[in-house]
Short mmCIF file of C-alpha atoms in Angstrom, two decimals:
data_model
loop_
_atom_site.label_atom_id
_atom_site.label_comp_id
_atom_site.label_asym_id
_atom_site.label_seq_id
_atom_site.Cartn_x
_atom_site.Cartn_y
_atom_site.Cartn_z
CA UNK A 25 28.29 -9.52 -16.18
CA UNK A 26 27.41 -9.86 -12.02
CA UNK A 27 30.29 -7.45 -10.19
CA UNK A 28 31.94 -9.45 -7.81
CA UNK A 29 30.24 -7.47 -4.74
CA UNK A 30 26.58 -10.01 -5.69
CA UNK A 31 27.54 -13.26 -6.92
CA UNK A 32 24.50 -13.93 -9.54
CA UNK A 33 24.63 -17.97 -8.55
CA UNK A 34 24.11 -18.70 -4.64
CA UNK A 35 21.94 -19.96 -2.01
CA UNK A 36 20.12 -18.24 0.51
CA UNK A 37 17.92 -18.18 2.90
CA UNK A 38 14.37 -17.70 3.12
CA UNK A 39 14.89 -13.72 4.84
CA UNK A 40 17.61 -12.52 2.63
CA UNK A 41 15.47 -13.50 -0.81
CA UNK A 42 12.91 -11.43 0.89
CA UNK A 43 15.46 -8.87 1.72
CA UNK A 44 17.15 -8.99 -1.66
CA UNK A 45 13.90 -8.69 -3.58
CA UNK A 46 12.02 -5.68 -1.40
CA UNK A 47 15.51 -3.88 -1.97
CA UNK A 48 15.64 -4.24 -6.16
CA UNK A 49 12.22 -3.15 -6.29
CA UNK A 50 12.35 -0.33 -4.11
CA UNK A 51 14.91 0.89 -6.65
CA UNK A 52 12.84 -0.02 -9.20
CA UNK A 53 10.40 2.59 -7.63
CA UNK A 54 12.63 5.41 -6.66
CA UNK A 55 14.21 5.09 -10.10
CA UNK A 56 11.58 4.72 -12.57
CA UNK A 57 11.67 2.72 -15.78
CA UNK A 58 11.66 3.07 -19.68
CA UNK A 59 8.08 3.85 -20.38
CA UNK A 60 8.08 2.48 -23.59
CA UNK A 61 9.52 -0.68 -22.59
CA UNK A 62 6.72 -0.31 -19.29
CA UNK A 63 4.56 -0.41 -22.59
CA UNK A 64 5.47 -2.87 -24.60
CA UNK A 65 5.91 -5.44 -21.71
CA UNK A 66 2.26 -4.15 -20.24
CA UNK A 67 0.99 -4.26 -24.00
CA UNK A 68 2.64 -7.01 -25.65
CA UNK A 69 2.88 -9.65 -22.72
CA UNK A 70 0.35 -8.51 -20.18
CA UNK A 71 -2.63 -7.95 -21.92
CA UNK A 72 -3.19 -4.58 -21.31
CA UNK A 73 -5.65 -2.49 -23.99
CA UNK A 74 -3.94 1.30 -24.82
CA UNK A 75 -7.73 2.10 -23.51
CA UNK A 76 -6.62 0.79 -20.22
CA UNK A 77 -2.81 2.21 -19.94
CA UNK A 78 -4.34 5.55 -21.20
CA UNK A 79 -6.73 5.67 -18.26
CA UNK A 80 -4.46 4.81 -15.53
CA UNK A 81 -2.17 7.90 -13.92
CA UNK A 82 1.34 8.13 -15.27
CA UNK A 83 3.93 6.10 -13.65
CA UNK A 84 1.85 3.25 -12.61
CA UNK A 85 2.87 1.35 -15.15
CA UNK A 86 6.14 -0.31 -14.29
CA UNK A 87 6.44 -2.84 -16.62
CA UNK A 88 6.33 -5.52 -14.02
CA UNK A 89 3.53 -7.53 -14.79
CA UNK A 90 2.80 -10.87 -16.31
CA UNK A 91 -1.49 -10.72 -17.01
CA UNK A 92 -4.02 -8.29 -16.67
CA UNK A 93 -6.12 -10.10 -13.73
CA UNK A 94 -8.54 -7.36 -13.58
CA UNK A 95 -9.96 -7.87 -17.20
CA UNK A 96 -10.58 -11.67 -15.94
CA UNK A 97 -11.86 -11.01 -12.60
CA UNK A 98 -15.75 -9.66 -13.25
CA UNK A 99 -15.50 -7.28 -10.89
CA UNK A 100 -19.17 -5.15 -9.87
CA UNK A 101 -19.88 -2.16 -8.46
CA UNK A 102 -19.88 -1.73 -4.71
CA UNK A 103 -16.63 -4.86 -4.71
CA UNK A 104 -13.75 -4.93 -2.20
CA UNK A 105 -10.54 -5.82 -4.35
CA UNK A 106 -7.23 -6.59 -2.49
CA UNK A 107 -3.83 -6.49 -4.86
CA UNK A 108 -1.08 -8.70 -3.60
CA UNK A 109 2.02 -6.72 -4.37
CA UNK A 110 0.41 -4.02 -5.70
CA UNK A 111 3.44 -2.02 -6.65
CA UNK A 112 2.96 1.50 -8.40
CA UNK A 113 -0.78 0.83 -8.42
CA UNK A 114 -2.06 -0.15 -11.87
CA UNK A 115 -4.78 -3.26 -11.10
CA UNK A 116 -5.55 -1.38 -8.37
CA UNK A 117 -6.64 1.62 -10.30
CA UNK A 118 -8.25 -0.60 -12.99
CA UNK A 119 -9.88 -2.11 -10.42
CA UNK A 120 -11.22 0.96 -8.92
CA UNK A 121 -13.05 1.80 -12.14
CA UNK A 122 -14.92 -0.87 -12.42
CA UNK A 123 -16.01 -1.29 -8.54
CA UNK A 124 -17.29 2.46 -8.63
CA UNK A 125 -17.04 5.19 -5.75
CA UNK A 126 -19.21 2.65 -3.62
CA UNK A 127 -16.50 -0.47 -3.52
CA UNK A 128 -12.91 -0.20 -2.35
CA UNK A 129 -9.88 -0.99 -4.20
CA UNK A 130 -6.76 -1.47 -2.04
CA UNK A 131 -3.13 -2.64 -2.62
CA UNK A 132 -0.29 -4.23 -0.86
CA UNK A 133 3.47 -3.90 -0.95
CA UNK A 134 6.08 -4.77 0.93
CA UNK A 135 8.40 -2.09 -0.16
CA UNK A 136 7.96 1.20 1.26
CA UNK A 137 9.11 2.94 -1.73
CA UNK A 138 6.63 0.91 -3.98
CA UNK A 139 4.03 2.10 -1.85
CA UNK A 140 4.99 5.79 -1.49
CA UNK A 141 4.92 5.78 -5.18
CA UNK A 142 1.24 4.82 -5.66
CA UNK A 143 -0.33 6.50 -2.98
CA UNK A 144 1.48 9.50 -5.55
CA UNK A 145 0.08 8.19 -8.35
CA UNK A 146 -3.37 8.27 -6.43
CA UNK A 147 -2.99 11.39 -5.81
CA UNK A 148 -2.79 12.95 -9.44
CA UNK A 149 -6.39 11.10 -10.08
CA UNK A 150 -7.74 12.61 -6.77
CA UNK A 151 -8.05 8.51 -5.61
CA UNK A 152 -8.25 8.38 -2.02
CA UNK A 153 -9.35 6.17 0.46
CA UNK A 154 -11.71 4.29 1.80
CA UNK A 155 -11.83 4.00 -1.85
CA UNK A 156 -8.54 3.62 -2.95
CA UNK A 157 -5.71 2.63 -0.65
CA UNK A 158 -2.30 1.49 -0.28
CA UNK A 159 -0.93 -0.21 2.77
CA UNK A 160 2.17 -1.36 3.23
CA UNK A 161 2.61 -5.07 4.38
CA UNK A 162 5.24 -8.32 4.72
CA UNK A 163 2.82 -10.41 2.43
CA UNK A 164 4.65 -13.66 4.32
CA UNK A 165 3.31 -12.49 7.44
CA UNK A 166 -0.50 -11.96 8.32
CA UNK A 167 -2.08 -9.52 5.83
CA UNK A 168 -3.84 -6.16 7.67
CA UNK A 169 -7.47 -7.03 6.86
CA UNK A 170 -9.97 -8.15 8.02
CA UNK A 171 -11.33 -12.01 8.17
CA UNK A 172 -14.04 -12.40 5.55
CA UNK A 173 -13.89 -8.95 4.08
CA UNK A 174 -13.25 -8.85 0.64
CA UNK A 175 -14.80 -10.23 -2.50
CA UNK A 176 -12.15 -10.23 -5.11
CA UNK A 177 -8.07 -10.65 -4.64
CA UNK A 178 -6.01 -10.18 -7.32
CA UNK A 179 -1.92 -10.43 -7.85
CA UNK A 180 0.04 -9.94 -10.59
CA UNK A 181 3.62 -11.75 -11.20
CA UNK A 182 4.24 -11.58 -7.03
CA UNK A 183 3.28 -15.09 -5.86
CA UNK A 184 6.23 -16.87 -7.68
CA UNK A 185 8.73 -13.85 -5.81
CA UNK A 186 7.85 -15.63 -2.40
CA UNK A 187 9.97 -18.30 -0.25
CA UNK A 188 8.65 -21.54 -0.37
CA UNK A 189 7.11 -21.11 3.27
CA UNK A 190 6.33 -17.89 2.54
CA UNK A 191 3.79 -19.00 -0.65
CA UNK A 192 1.75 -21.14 1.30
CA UNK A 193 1.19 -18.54 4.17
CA UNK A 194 0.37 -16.06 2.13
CA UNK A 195 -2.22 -18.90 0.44
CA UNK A 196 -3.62 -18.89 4.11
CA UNK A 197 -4.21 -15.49 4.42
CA UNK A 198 -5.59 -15.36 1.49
CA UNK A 199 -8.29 -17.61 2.51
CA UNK A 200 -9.05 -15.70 5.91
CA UNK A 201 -9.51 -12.77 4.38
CA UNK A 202 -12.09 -13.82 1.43
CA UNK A 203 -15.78 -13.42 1.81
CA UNK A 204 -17.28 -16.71 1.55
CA UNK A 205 -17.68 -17.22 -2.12
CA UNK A 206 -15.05 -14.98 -2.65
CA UNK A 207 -12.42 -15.33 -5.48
CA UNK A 208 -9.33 -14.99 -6.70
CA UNK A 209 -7.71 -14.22 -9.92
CA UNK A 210 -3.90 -14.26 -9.96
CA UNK A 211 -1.41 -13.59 -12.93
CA UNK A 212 1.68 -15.71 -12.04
CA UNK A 213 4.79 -17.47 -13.64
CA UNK A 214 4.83 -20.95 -12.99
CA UNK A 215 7.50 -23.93 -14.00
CA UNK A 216 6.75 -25.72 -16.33
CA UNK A 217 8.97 -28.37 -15.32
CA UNK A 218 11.55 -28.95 -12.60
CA UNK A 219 14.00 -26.23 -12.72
CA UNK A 220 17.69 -26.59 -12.94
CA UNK A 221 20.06 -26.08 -9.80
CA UNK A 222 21.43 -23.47 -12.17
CA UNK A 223 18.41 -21.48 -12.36
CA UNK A 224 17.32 -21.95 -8.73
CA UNK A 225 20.36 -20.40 -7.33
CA UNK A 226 20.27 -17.77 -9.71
CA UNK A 227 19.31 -14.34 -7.89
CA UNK A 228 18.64 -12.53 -10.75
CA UNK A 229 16.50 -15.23 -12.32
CA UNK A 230 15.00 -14.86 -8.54
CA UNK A 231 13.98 -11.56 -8.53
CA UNK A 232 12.98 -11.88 -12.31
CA UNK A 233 10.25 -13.53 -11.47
CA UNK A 234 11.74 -17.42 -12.69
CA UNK A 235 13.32 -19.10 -9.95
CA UNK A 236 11.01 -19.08 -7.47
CA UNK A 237 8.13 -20.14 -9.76
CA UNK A 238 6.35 -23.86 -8.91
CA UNK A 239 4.60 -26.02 -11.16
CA UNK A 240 0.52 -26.41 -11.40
CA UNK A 241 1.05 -29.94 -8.97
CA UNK A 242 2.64 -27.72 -6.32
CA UNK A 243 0.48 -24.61 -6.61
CA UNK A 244 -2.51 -26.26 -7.01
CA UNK A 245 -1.19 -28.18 -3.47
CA UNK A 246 -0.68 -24.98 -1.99
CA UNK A 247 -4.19 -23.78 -2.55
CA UNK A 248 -5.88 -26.76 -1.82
CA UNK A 249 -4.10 -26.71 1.65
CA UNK A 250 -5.34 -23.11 2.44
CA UNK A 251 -9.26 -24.24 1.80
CA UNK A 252 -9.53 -22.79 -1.48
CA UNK A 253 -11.75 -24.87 -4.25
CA UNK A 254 -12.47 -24.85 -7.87
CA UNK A 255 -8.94 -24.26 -9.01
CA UNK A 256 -8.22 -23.65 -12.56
CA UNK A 257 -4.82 -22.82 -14.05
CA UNK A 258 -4.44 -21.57 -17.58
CA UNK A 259 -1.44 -21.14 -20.06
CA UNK A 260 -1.41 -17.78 -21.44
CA UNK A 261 0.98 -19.07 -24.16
CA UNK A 262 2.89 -15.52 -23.91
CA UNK A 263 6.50 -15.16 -24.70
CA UNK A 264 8.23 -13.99 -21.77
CA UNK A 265 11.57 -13.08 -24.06
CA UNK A 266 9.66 -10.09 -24.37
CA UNK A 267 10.92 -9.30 -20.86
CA UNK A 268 14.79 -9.67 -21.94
CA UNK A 269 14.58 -8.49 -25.47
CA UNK A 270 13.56 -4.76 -25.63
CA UNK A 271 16.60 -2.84 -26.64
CA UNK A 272 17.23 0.59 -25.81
CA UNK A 273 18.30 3.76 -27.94
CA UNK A 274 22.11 2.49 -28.30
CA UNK A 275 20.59 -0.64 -29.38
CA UNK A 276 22.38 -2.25 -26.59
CA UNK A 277 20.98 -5.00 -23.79
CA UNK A 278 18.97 -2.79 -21.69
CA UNK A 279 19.10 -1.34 -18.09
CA UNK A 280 15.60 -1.10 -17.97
CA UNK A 281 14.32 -4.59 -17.96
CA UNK A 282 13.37 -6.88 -14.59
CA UNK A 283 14.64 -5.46 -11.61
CA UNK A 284 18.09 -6.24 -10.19
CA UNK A 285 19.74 -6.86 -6.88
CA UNK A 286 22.36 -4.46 -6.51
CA UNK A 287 25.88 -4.22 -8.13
CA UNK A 288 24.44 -6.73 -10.32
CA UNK A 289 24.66 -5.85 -14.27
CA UNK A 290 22.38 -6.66 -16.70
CA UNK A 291 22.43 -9.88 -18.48
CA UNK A 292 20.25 -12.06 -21.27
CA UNK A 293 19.50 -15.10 -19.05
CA UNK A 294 21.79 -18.29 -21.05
CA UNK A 295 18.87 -20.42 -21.40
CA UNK A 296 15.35 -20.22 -23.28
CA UNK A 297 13.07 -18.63 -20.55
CA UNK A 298 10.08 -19.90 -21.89
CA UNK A 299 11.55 -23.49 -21.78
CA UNK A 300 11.36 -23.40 -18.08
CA UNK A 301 8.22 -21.31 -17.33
CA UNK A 302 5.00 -19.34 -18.26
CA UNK A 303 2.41 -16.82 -17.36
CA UNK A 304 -0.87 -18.32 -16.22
CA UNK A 305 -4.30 -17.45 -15.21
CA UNK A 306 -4.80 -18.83 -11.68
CA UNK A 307 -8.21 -18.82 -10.67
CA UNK A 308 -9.96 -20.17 -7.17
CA UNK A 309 -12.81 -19.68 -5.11
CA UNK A 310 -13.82 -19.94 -1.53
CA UNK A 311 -16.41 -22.26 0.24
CA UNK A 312 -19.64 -20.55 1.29
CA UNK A 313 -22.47 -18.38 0.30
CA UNK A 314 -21.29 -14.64 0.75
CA UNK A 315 -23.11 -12.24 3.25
CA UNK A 316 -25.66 -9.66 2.47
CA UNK A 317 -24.08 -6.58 3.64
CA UNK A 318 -19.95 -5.21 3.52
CA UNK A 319 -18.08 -5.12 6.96
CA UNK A 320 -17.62 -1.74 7.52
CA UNK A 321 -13.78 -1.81 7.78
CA UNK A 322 -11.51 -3.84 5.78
CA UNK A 323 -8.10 -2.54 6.81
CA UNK A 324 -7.31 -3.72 10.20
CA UNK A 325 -5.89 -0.12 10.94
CA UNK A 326 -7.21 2.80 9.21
CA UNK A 327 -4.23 4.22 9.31
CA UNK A 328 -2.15 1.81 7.19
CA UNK A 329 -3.45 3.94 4.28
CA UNK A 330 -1.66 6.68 5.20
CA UNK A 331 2.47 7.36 5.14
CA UNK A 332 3.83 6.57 8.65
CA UNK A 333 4.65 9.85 11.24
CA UNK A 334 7.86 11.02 11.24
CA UNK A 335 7.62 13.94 13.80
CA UNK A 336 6.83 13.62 17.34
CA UNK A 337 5.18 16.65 17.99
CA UNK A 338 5.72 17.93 22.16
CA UNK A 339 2.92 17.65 25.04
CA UNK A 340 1.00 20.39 26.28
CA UNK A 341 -0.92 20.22 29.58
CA UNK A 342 -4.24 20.73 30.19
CA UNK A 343 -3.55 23.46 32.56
CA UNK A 344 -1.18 25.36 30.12
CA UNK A 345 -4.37 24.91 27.67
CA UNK A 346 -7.05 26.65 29.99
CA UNK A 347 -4.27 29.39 30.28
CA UNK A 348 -4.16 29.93 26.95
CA UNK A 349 -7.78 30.00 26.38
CA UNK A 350 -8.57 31.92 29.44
CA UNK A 351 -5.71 34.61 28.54
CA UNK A 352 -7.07 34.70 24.99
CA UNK A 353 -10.72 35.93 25.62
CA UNK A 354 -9.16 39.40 27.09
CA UNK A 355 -6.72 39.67 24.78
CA UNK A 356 -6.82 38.58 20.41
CA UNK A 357 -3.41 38.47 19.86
CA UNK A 358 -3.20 35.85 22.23
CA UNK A 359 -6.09 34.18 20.86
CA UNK A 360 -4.72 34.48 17.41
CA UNK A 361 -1.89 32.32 18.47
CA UNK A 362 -3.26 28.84 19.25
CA UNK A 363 -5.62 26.88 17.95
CA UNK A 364 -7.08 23.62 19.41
CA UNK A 365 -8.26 20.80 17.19
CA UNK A 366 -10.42 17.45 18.67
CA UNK A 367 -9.66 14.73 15.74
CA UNK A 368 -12.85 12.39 17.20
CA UNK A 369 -15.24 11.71 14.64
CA UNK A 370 -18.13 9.57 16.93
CA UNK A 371 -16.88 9.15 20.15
CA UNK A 372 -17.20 12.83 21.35
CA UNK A 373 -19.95 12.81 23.60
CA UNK A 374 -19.52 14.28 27.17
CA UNK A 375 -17.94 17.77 25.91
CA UNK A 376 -15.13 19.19 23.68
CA UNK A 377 -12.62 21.97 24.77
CA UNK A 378 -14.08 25.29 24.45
CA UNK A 379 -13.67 26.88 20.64
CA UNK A 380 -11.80 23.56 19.29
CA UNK A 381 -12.18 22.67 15.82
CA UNK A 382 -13.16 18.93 15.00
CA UNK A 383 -11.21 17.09 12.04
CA UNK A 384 -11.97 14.00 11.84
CA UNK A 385 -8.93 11.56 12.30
CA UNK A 386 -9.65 9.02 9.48
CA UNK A 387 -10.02 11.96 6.68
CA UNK A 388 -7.24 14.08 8.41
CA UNK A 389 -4.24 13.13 6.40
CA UNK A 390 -5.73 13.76 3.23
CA UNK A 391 -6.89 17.36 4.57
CA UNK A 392 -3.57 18.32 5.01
CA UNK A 393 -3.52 21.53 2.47
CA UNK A 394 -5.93 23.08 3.60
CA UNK A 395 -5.28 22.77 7.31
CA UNK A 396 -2.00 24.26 6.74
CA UNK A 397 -3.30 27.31 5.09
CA UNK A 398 -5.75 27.46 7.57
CA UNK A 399 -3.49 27.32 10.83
CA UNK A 400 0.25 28.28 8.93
CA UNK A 401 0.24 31.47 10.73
CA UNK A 402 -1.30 29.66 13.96
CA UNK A 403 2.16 29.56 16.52
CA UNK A 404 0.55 26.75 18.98
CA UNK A 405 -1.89 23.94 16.76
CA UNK A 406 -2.88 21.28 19.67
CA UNK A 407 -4.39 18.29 19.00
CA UNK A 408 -6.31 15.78 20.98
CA UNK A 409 -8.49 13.04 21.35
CA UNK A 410 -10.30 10.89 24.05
CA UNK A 411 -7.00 10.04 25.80
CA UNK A 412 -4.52 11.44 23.37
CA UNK A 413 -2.65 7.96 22.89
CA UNK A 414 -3.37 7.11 19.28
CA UNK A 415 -5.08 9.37 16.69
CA UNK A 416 -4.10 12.84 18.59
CA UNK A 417 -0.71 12.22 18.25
CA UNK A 418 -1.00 10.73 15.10
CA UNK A 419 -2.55 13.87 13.78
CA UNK A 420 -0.18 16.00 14.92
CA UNK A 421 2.34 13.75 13.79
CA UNK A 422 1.18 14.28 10.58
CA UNK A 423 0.60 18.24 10.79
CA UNK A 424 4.37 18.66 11.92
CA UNK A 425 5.50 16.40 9.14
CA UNK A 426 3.95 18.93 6.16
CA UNK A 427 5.17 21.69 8.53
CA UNK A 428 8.42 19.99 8.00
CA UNK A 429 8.14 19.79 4.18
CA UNK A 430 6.99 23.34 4.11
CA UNK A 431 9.91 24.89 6.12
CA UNK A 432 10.01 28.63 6.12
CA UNK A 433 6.60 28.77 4.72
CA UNK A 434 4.51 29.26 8.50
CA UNK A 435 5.00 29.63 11.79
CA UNK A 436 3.43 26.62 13.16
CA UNK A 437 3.86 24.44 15.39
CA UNK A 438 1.85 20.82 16.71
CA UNK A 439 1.39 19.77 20.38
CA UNK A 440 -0.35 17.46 21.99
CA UNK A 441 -2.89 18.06 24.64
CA UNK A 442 -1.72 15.60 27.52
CA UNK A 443 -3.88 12.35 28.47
CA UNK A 444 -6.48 14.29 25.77
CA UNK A 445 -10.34 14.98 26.29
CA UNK A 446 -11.02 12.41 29.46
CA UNK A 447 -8.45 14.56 31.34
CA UNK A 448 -9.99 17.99 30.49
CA UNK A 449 -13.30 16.72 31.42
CA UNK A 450 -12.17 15.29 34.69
CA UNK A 451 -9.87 18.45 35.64
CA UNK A 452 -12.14 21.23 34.72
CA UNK A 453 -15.56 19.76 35.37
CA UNK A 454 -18.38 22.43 35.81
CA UNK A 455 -15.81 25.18 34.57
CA UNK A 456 -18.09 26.59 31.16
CA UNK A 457 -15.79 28.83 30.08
CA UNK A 458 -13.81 25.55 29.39
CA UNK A 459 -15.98 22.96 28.29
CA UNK A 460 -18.17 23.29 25.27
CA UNK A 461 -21.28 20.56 26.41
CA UNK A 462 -22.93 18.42 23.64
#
């Protein structure tokens, strides 16, 4: 039964559904689930061959889906795929297999934790990105990629967990963001019929996926609105009891079935679920002939793929710089106790700081490892870039943050170089024993 702290029947706005939902499945992803009922719901509803769930990294499976877009979606080598709620990662890493080391397979999630937890499931396959990435983003609000970018966007039993608005937005965005010819191949629960009051109102039945699900009319509506053609809709035929009707050890109603908002209880829904709705095969395309060569980017922000900085690392001048290097060709030990890293990868020309080491920004994070066992023992690690405003920082935010998870493992510590390479140049023009020229 619902505790009394979340009434199970109520309306509510268009932000706290969003609210409520990010917050079940963020437990969902800091708790973990059953894997065998993860299997029998991927398995026995979703489509999923053991071939498939064998290949993918443990705990991507979360039991949340509805379909198995990506054995629909012909994807080809060389592909950009974009996963709308891409939660512990498991289209996206099916995806990644069959688009090769030369396409890009990237997710989205609104929940932090969901995302956290895939970019950790990447990591025990070595999956990084370009490649693969995970980004986290409000899927009702514009997506962080770039217009015409991507060839193939998939989602799997996320569309129906959207606001009204929110649906038709997202619809939108699809459409900006598809190449022209582009497609996309959604698994989604959809009414078959006008659902009760009852059910609408019903959180739980909200976050499970049923009362925020539309019939084919008002889908197909939404898609036509956003530009999107040749629309096709097909009935899996699946029973979606399967959801409610795994039973646990005890042989009890189990706590590992959809996700719930919290101080809610489990509960078999009092009406025939598959009365009401059903997983379908959503398919659509958009207008146009597609172009003959990738964008280079298709994150908006390179960064996105990586966790957010925690740390803000402290400022160094450039003058307290030149001291140190000036002090540190007389003497090692002073040497020995800075190091000074430019994280440019193309802009660079006009001069670096004399001795610096160059890691590139946009492969930085995932170098992490082995810069700390390079520089652990390093007391001053100063970072810069042109103007030190974006990706010096960010790098040393990033440094500090391992440094942080690695307490009492170094002595280390990350600064940044003041107003970054332009200033050096500027303040010590002509001095050599500064300035390292192209």
């Amino acid at each position: 039964m619902p505790s009394c702290c979340q009434p199970r029947t109520t309306q509510l706005a268009s932000n706290d559904l969003i609210d409520i939902v990010n917050s079940a499945y963020s437990a969902r992803a800091r708790e973990g689930v059953d894997s065998e009922y993860a299997k029998t719901v991927a398995g026995g509803l979703a489509g999923y061959t053991e071939e498939e769930l064998n290949s993918i990294p443990e705990g991507a499976n979360m039991g949340l889906s509805c379909g198995n877009p990506t054995a629909i979606a012909t994807l080809k080598e060389g592909e950009t795929v974009v996963d709308l709620g891409s939660g512990g990662g498991i289209d996206v890493f099916l995806a990644a297999a069959k688009v090769g080391p030369t396409g890009k397979a990237i997710g989205l999630d609104m929940s932090e934790d969901m995302i956290a937890l895939a970019r950790k499931n990447a990591a025990k396959k070595g999956l990084k990105p370009p490649h693969v990435a995970f980004a986290k983003a409000a899927l009702t609000e514009p997506l962080p990629i770039e217009p015409d970018s991507v060839d193939c966007i998939i989602s799997n039993c996320v569309i129906n967990l959207l606001p009204s608005d929110g649906k038709g937005n997202l619809l939108k965005e699809v459409q900006r963001i598809l190449k022209p010819g582009g497609r996309i191949v959604f698994s989604d629960i959809v009414a078959r019929k006008p659902l009760s009051e009852e059910i609408k109102n019903d959180v739980v039945a909200y976050i499970g996926c049923v009362a925020g699900a539309i019939d084919v009319l008002q889908y197909t509506k939404l898609l036509e609105n956003a530009g999107l053609s040749n629309i096709v809709f097909e009935d899996t035929k699946t029973d979606l009891s399967i959801y409610y009707n795994f039973e646990n050890d005890q042989d009890t109603f189990p706590i590992h079935t959809t996700p719930l908002p919290s101080g809610t209880a489990p509960a078999r829904p009092t009406y025939d679920i598959n009365e009401w709705v059903a997983s379908y095969r959503i398919l659509a395309t958009k207008a146009g002939e597609p172009p003959a060569e990738n964008p280079p980017t298709v994150l908006l922000r390179w960064w996105d793929a990586y966790p957010v900085v925690k740390s803000s690392p402290p400022s160094i001048t450039a003058e307290e710089v030149a001291a140190l290097i000036r002090e540190g060709a007389s003497d090692p030990a002073v040497k020995a106790g800075f190091a000074v890293v430019d994280v440019r990868r193309n802009d660079h020309a006009g001069g670096h700081v004399r001795g610096s080491f160059n890691r590139h920004a946009q492969t930085f994070y995932d170098d992490l490892p082995s810069l700390f066992e390079e520089f652990k023992n390093t007391s001053k690690v100063i970072f810069y870039c042109q103007s030190s405003n974006g990706r010096g920082p960010r790098c040393a935010g990033w440094y500090q943050d391992y440094l942080d998870a690695h307490a009492g493992e170094h002595n280390s510590q990350a600064y940044v170089l003041t107003d970054g390479i332009k200033n050096w140049l500027k303040t010590f023009k002509g001095e050599e024993d500064l300035i390292d020229a192209d």
